[in-house]
Short mmCIF file of C-alpha atoms in Angstrom, two decimals:
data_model
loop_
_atom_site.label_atom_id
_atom_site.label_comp_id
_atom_site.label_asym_id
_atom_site.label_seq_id
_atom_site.Cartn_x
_atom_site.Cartn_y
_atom_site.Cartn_z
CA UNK A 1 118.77 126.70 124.67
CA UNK A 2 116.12 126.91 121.97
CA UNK A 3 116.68 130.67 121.76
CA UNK A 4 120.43 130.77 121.23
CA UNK A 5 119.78 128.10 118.41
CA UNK A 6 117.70 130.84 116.62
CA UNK A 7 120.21 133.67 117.86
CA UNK A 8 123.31 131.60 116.20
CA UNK A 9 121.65 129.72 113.27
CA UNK A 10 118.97 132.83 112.06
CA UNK A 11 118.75 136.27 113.96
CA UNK A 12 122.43 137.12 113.77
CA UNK A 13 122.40 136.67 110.54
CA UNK A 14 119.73 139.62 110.10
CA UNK A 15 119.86 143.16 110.18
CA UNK A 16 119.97 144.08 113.72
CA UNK A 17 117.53 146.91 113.48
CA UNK A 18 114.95 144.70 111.11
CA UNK A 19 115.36 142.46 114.23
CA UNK A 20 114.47 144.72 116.18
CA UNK A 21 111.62 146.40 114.90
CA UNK A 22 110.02 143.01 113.96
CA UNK A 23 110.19 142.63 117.92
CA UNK A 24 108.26 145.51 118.63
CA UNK A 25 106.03 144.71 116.57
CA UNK A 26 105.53 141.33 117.98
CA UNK A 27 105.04 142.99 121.48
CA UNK A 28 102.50 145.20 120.44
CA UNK A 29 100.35 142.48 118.98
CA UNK A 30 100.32 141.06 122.07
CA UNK A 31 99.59 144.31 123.70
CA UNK A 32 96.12 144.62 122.46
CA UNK A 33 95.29 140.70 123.02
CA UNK A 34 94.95 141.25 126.83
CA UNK A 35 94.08 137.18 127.67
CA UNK A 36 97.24 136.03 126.09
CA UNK A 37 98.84 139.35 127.93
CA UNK A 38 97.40 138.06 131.24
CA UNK A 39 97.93 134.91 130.77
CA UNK A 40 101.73 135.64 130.53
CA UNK A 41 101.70 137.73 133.17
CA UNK A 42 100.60 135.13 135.86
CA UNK A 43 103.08 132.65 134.74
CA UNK A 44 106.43 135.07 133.89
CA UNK A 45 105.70 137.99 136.00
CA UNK A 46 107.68 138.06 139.52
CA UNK A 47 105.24 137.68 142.18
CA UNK A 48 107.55 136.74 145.44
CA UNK A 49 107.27 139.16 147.97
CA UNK A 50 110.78 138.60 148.81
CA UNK A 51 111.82 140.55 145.53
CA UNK A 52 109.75 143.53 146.18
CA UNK A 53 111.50 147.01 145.72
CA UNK A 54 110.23 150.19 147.49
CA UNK A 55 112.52 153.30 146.01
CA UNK A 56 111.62 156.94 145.96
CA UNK A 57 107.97 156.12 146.97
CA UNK A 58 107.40 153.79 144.38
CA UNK A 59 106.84 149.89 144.82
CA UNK A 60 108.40 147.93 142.34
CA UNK A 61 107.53 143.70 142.17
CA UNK A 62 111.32 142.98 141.45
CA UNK A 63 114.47 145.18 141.72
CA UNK A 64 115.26 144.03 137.80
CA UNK A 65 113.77 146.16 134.86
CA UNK A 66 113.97 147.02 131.50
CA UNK A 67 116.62 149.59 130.15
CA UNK A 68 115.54 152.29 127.59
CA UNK A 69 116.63 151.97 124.38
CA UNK A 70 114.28 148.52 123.81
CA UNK A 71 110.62 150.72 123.69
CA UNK A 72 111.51 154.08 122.77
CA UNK A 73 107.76 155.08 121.70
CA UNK A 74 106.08 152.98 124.57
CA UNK A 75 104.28 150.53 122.52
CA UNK A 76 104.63 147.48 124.23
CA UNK A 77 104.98 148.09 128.04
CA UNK A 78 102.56 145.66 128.93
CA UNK A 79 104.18 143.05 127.08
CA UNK A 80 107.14 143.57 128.85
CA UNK A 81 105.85 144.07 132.24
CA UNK A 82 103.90 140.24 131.14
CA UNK A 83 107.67 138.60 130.78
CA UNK A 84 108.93 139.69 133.88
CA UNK A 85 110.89 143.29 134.03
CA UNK A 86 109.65 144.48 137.56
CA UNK A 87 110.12 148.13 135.39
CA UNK A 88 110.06 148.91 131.93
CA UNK A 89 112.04 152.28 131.47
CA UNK A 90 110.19 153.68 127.71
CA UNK A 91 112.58 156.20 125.44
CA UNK A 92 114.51 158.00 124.73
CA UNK A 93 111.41 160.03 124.13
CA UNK A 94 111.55 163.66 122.92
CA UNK A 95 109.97 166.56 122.65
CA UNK A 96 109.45 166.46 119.26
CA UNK A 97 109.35 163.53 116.62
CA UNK A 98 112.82 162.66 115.63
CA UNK A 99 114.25 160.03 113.08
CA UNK A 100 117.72 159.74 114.26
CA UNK A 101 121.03 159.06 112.81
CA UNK A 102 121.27 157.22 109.25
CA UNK A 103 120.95 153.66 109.12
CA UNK A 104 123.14 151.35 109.69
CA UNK A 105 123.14 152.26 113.37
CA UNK A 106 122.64 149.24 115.16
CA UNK A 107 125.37 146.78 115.30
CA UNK A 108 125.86 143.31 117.56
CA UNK A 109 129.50 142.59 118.63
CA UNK A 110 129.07 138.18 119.36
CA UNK A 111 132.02 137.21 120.24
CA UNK A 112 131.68 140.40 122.99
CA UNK A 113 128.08 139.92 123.94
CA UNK A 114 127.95 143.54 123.00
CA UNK A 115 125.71 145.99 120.98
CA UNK A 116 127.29 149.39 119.08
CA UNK A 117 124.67 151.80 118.69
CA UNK A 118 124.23 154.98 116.88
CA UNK A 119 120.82 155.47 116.84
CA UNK A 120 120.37 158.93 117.89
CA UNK A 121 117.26 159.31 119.52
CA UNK A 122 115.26 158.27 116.89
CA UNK A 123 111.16 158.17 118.56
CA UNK A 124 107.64 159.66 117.58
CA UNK A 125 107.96 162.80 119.94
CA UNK A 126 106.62 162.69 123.62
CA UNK A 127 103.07 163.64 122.44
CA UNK A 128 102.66 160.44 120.92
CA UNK A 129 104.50 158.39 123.58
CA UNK A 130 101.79 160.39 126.00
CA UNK A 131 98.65 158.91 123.80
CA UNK A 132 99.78 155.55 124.61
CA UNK A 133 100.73 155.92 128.01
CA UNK A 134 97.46 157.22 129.12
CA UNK A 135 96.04 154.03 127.39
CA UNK A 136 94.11 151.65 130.32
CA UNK A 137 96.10 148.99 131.28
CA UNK A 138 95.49 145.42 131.66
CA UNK A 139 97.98 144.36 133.34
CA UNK A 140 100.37 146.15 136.07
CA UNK A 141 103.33 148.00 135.11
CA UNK A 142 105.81 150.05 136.44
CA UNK A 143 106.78 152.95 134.02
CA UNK A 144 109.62 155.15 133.64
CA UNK A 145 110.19 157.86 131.19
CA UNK A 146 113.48 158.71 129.63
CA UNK A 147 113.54 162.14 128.11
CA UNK A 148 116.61 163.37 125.98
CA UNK A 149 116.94 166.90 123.73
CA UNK A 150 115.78 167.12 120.22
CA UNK A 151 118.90 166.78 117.78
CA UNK A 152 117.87 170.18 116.56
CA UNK A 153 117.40 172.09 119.33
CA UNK A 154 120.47 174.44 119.92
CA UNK A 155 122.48 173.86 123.25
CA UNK A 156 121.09 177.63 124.56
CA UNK A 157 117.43 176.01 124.10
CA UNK A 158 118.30 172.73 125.64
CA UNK A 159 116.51 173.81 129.26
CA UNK A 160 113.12 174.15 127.46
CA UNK A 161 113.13 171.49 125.26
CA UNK A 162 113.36 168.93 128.24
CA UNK A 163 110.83 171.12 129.91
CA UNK A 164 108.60 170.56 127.04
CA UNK A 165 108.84 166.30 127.36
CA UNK A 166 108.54 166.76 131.24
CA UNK A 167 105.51 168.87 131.45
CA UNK A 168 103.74 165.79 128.86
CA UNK A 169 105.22 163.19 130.37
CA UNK A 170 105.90 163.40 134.13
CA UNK A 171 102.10 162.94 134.63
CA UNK A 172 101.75 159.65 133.41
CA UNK A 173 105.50 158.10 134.57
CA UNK A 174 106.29 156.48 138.04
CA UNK A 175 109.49 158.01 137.27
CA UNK A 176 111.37 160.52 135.29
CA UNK A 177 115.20 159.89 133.91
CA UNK A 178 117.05 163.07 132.05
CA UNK A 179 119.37 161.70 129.83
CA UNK A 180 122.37 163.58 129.25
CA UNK A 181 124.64 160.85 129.04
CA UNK A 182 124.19 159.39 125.29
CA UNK A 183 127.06 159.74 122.54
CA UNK A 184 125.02 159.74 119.83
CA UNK A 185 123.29 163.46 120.03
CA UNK A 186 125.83 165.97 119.14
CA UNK A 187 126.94 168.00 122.34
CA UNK A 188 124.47 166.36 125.14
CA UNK A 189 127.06 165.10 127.17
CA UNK A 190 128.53 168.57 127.53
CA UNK A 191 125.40 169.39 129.34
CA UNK A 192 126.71 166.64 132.49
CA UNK A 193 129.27 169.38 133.12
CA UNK A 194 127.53 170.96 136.72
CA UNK A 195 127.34 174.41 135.72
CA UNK A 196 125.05 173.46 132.97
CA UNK A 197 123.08 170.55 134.34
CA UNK A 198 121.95 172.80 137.32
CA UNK A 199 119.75 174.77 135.58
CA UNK A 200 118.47 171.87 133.81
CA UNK A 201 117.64 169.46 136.40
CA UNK A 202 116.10 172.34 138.47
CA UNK A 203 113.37 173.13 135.27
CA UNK A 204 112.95 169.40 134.37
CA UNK A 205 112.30 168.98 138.44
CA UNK A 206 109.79 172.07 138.59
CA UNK A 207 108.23 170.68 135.41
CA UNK A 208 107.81 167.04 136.82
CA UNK A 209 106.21 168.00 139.90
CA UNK A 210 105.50 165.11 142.08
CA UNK A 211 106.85 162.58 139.75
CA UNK A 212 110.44 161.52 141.03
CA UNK A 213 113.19 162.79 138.42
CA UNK A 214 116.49 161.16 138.02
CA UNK A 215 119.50 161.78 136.26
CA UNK A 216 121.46 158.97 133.91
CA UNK A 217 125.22 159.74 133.45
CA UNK A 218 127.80 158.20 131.18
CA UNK A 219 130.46 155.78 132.26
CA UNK A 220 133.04 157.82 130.60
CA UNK A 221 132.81 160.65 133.03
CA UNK A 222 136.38 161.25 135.22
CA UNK A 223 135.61 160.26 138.60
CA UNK A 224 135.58 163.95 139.94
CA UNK A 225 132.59 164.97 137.65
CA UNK A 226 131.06 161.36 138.66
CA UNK A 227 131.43 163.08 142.48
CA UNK A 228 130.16 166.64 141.21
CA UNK A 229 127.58 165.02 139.76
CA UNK A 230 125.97 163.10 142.77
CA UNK A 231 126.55 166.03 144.95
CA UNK A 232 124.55 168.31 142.57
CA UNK A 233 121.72 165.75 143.17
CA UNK A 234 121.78 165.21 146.33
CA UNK A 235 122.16 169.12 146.70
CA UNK A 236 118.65 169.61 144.39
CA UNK A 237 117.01 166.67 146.53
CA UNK A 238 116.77 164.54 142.93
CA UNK A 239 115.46 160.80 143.48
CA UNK A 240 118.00 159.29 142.11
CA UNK A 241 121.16 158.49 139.91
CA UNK A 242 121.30 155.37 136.97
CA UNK A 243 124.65 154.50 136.13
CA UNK A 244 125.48 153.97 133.48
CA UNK A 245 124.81 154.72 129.98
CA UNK A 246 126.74 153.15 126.56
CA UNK A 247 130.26 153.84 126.18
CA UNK A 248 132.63 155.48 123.92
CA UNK A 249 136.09 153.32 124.65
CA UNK A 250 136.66 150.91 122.69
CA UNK A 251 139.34 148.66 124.61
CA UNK A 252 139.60 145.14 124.75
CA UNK A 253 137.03 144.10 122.21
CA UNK A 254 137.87 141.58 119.50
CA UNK A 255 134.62 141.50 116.83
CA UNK A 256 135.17 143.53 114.25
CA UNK A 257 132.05 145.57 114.70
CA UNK A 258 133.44 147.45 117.77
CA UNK A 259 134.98 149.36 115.14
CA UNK A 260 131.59 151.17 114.46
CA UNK A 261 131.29 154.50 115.75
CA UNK A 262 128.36 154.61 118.72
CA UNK A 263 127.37 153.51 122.23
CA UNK A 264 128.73 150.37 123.58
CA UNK A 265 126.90 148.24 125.83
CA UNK A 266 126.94 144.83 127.18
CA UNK A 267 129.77 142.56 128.49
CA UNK A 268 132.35 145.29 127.77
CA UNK A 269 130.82 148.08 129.90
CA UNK A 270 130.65 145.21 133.24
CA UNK A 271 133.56 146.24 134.97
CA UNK A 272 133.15 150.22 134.71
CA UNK A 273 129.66 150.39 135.72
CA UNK A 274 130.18 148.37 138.66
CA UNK A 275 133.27 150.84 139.45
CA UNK A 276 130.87 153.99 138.97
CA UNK A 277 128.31 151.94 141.27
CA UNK A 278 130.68 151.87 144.32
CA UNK A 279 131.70 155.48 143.56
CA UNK A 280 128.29 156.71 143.93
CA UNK A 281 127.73 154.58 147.00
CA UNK A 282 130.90 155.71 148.78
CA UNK A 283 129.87 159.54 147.92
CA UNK A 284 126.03 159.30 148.66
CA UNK A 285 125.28 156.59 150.73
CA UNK A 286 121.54 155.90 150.82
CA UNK A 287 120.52 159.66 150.36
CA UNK A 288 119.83 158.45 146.88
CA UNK A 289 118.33 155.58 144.81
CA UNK A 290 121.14 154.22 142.78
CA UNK A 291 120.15 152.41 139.75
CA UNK A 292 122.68 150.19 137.69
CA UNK A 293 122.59 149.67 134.38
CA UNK A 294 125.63 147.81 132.36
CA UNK A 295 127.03 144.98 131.81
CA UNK A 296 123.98 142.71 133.45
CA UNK A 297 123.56 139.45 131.75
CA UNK A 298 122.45 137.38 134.71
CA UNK A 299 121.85 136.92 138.07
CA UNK A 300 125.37 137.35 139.69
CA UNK A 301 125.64 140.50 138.14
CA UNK A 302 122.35 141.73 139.57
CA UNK A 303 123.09 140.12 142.52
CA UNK A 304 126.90 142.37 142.87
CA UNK A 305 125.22 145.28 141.80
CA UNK A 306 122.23 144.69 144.55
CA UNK A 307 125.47 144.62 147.44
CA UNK A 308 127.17 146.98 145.73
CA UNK A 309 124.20 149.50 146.73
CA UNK A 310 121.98 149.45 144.20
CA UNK A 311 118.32 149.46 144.70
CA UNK A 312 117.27 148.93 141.03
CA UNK A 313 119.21 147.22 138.50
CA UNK A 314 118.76 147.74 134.85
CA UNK A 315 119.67 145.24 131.50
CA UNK A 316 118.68 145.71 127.41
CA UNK A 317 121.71 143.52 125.83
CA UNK A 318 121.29 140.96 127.42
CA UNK A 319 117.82 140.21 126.62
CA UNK A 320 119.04 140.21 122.70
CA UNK A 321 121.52 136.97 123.65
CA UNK A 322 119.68 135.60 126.60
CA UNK A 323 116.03 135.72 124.90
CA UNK A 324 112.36 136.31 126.06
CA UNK A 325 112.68 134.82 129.11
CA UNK A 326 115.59 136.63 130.77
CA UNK A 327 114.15 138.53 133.03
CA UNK A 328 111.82 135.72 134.39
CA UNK A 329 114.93 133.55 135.42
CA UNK A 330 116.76 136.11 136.67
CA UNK A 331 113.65 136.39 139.22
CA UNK A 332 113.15 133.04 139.68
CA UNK A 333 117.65 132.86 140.80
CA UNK A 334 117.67 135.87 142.65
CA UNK A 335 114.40 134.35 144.66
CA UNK A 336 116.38 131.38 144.80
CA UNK A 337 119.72 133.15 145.98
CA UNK A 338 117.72 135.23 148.71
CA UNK A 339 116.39 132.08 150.28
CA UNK A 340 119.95 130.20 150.27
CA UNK A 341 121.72 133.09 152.01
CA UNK A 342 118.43 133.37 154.70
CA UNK A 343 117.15 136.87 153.59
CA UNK A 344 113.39 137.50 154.02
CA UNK A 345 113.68 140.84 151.20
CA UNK A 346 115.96 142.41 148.88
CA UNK A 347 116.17 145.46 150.57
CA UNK A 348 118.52 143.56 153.66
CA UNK A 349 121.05 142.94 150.54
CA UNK A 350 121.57 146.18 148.88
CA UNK A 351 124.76 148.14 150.27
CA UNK A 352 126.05 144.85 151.93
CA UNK A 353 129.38 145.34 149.97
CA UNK A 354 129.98 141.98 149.53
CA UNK A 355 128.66 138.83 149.68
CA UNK A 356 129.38 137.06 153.22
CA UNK A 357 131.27 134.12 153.35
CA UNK A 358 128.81 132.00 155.47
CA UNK A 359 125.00 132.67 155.12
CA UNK A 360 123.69 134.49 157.86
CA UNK A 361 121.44 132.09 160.31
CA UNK A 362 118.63 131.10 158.94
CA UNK A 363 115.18 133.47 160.44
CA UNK A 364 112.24 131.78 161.80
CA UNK A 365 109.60 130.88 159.28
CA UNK A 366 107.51 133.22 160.73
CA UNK A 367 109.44 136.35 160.46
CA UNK A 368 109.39 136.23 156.95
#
């Protein structure tokens, strides 16, 4: 309540970007005070075993995390691990140091509980993001790394420029995520077309080694290539698919900001990603770790995506209307929702379709 008095009263009054950075900046402050970090951390963090995660060999404390786009340079992960994202996906990093696309480039839609953004892949170049990753950590934190193509890098070159973030990055990431689904670099999404993003996942996956690569896709892919696409991964024995990334279509929206040119995300993108979710499912089954992303803004959406058979779930806009301490309720309802319904872990909910009518009878206290 306090927070949406500040949203509606001060911050959306502000440049969205200032905003933004200011945030970051906050976060890393509290980065390098690690007893405030900690302290954080054991009150916001999500501790029930219930909500623990295990996908592609990786144990996660809760199935919801951090989107990229929020920490592009990884400066704050801690922080963010501290208020309760079970994962904090860093990036879009780079291979090399970018400033992105002209500001403005960073718009909020209100009355859509939306975000337009343009920013282009504006980050300090996955050397830097590298330095800080290798940085001791004080408190635990489960890190994926987004990696995207340098805005100059011709199309031809594309293959080795990703190569060039994996080989820096991979090392120090729980997971990797090749972006090739963003509008705002000229020509990347061309390279979700299979006959080009064959080559390229099979470098990025030499390049990453043992580190579990995944691929992010747009939501305005046909459904074929949405099918092409999750065969090609199952086919080169990827980890997993997130869907989806920002949007291009405009439809529906009623804030005069959706006229922007950019990415959509939030409210607007709830109903596609959810369709590309059950696409995925239908097409893979559980031969790979489906991640959703779009459209999240509380627990009934995380909960729809968890039946709908995703093992991670993924939100960003929502934090910028919700607040701080979005991701720490979200735990604390979806803890709350698993105990109602009589499930001892998250995993007995993902790829249950839909919610049963009745909740199942209740286990013994000792099987869980």
């Amino acid at each position: 309540m306090m927070y949406r008095l500040l949203f509606d009263l001060l911050l959306r009054r502000m440049d969205a970007e200032a905003v933004h950075h200011a945030t970051i900046r906050a976060l890393r402050v509290l980065s390098v005070a690690p007893f405030l970090k900690r302290r954080l951390y054991r009150g916001l963090a999500p501790r029930d075993e219930a909500l623990r995660v295990r996908a592609f060999g990786v144990h996660f404390p809760s199935p919801f995390g951090l989107a990229a786009g929020f920490d592009k340079d990884a400066g704050c992960v801690e922080a963010l691990a501290a208020f309760g994202f079970g994962h904090v996906e860093v990036g879009t990093v780079t291979a090399h140091a970018q400033p992105g696309n002209a500001r403005p480039r960073l718009f909020r839609l209100p009355a859509d509980r939306a975000i337009v953004n343009r920013m282009g892949f504006n980050n300090a170049g996955a050397a830097r993001a590298a330095r800080r990753l290798r940085r001791p950590r004080a408190v635990p934190a489960v890190v994926g790394v987004n990696i995207g193509k340098t805005k100059v890098i011709p199309e031809e070159l594309a293959r080795r420029d990703y190569v060039a973030g994996a080989r820096l990055l991979a090392p120090l990431a729980d997971y990797l995520v090749v972006n090739v689904s963003s509008p705002n670099t000229p020509g990347l999404r061309d390279l979700q077309a299979v006959a080009l993003l064959r080559p390229l996942l099979e470098d990025v996956r030499r390049a990453a080694g043992r580190t579990p690569v995944l691929v992010k896709i747009a939501p305005d892919l046909a459904d074929g290539d949405i099918d092409a696409v999750a065969d090609l991964a199952v086919e080169l024995g990827l980890a997993g698919v997130i869907a989806t990334n920002t949007t291009i279509a405009r439809e529906g929206l009623t804030d005069a900001a959706a006229a922007e040119t950019g990415g959509l995300s939030g409210r607007p993108l709830k109903a596609r990603s959810l369709e590309v979710l059950r696409r995925l499912r239908a097409r893979v089954g559980d031969r790979l770790t489906l991640v959703s992303v779009g459209g999240v803004e509380d627990v009934d959406d995380v909960w729809e995506r968890l039946l709908a058979g995703a093992t991670l779930v993924q939100g960003y806009t929502g934090m910028i209307y919700h607040g701080p301490l979005w991701a720490w309720r979200i735990n604390r309802d979806l803890s709350r929702r698993l105990r109602r319904h009589g499930y001892a872990t998250i995993g007995e909910v993902v790829g249950l379709v839909s919610e049963p009518a009745a909740p199942p009878v209740e286990r013994a206290q000792g099987s869980r």
